[in-house]
Amino acid sequence: MNHIIKLVQSIKELGIEPLWLYGKYQIVLRSGFIRKKTPVHASTSFNSIGLLPLFPIPEGDQIIQVVGTDGYSKLLNEADQIVNNRKYAYFGGEAKEINLQPVSFDKLQHWTKYETGKAALPQDDIKFVWEPARFGWAFPLARAYHVTQDSSYREMFWQLLGEFKTANPAMLGLNWVSAQEVAIRMISIVLVSTVFLKDDPDEDSHQALITQMVYDHARRIPPTLIYARAQQNNHLITEALGLMVAGAITEHAKSAEWLSLGKKWLFDALRTQIDDNGEYSQHSNNYHRLMLQCAILADRVLKATDCEWPSDVLLKIQDATRWLASEVDGETGKVSNYGHNDGAYIFPMDQCGYSDYRSVVRAAGKLFLNQAFFPAGLWDEYSFWMGIQKTPNSAKPERTSSFTGLRRGDESDWIRLRSMNYNSRPGHADQLHLDIWHRGVQAALDAGTYLYNGAAPWENSLMTTMVHNTVSIDGKDQMTRAGRFLWLDWAESSVLHAADEETSILAAHNGYRRLGIIHRREVTRTHDGWAVNDTMQTNPLSKSEAMEHEFKIQWLLPDGEWTLDAQKITMKFKTIQFELEISTGNSSTPGITQVCRAGEVNYGKGVCMPQMGWISPFYRVKLPAISFSVAFHAQAPLVILSKWQFTD
């Protein structure tokens, strides 16, 4: 019965089309039809492959000048680590060995067997198989080779590419299971090959290798586009872009078909996955950046094939560019750790690092809006590699209500309040979560993601309400968790008041309507910080009886020095110091204070959930943070006041 209820709820919230497409995909997959469409061996006859006209190479001196002495040194160190130690920063975080042979050659199976469960998947998270096979490590090699002409970087690329092809024959093994991974890998190989084929003494043989790999990768994508369409997310965008790139750079009987099919579904995806405010449908800053990266590359393909953006799609991309620009902290280039953060910086063609969003936002701003949202700097390298040489008008990121209206403050002191009225599935149950930034330092954090496929409790558990900066009731989530990536009974939120664009905002959500309670949060700027007023009020339309609940407010703070005085915590972290005091204004409703760090109780009674007191800046990297919470046992209505004061 529970399965039927979940199915009905899924149809209601997700719509019938994605479920129908997914069901159809499973039928054609398990019938063997897709396996026949993706044979291990397929005849091909290419006339040529034209890499250079599509992706222009900037001048080496131009790159050296923009990255500066420190950036140049870091680039060479990164490339040398790959050459000497075969190590690369997975997901932008920890450096690990580049392993391109996840399964012994004699145990390789057709990719459909892994997808249908007839062949075993790795016990560890499969993303660690896929990450080195995305070829992100090839970009520092290409950039280092371009500015130094040191042949060791070029030789290492061809060596690793050959190792990959030998260990992962077309359609065999784990690295062919996901068409999205196939598309990302193919595009990465095409981008860096533009550099490595120039003045290559083995150009003919290497070009033949690239040609064959492009063909095999491209033919893997169309048979499972139905799955990408069912997901209604970045799978469709990356796979469509892969087809566009393959169609644009090859002369083959399938080239025109690939290009046409890619354009059709990329345009459709951007139309439907970017909302009217410009936010990307997966409710994730990380995935929003990925989408803009794909749009920038798609623009190169369209220009190379004498095509143009449909006007309505271009408007969507422009809104999406403004939206992400409004999320960036101007002093650091960082954004809130919002939604899924799984290391998806797929074309790292700059020296800024994973956490700095200025490279992509500045490139998209120059390309699609003729605006430069940030001053010239290290982040301009990305624009050079994308062939964006415009000198645009300078502009500050817009903070207006047309781009969710949830950012308040100025360039150095600002907050972001999470409030969504969902028309696509949520990533986290985090309505009215609040991020607070002060002088380039984030004082109120979002935990992030950490792991999708770990042992309990690390099976995407940082998506829950309790780890976010909001109020939970009776330890329950705002929505019903129906899987690692699926929420049902979506909590809807709305902005009730946002007239003052600099200082205040009021929003409410109905995630606890089943308890007869509405949560309203008002955030107001004070002369030395912020006042956060959480009102837990009874829903006048509810038939639930009045009863006592546990209302628990949690704030995730940086791992700094702290002292506690009743319900007031004083924190010192890096260059900032602040006090955070929580109260109800009602002495008859005492609070129970708890401080947790790295899953352990540092102050207070009771136990602490193991996922409390962590921050995950990179996928599979978790660092200690301070979880400061106060629980109140009371009936609604209840008002909880959190007063932030910065004293640095």
Short mmCIF file of C-alpha atoms in Angstrom, two decimals, residues 70 75 120 144 228 595:
data_model
loop_
_atom_site.label_atom_id
_atom_site.label_comp_id
_atom_site.label_asym_id
_atom_site.label_seq_id
_atom_site.Cartn_x
_atom_site.Cartn_y
_atom_site.Cartn_z
CA ASP A 70 51.54 32.58 -8.23
CA LEU A 75 49.45 25.40 -12.49
CA ALA A 120 27.99 -6.23 -9.86
CA ALA A 144 50.65 23.70 -18.63
CA ALA A 228 17.98 11.69 -19.68
CA VAL A 595 26.59 22.34 20.90
#
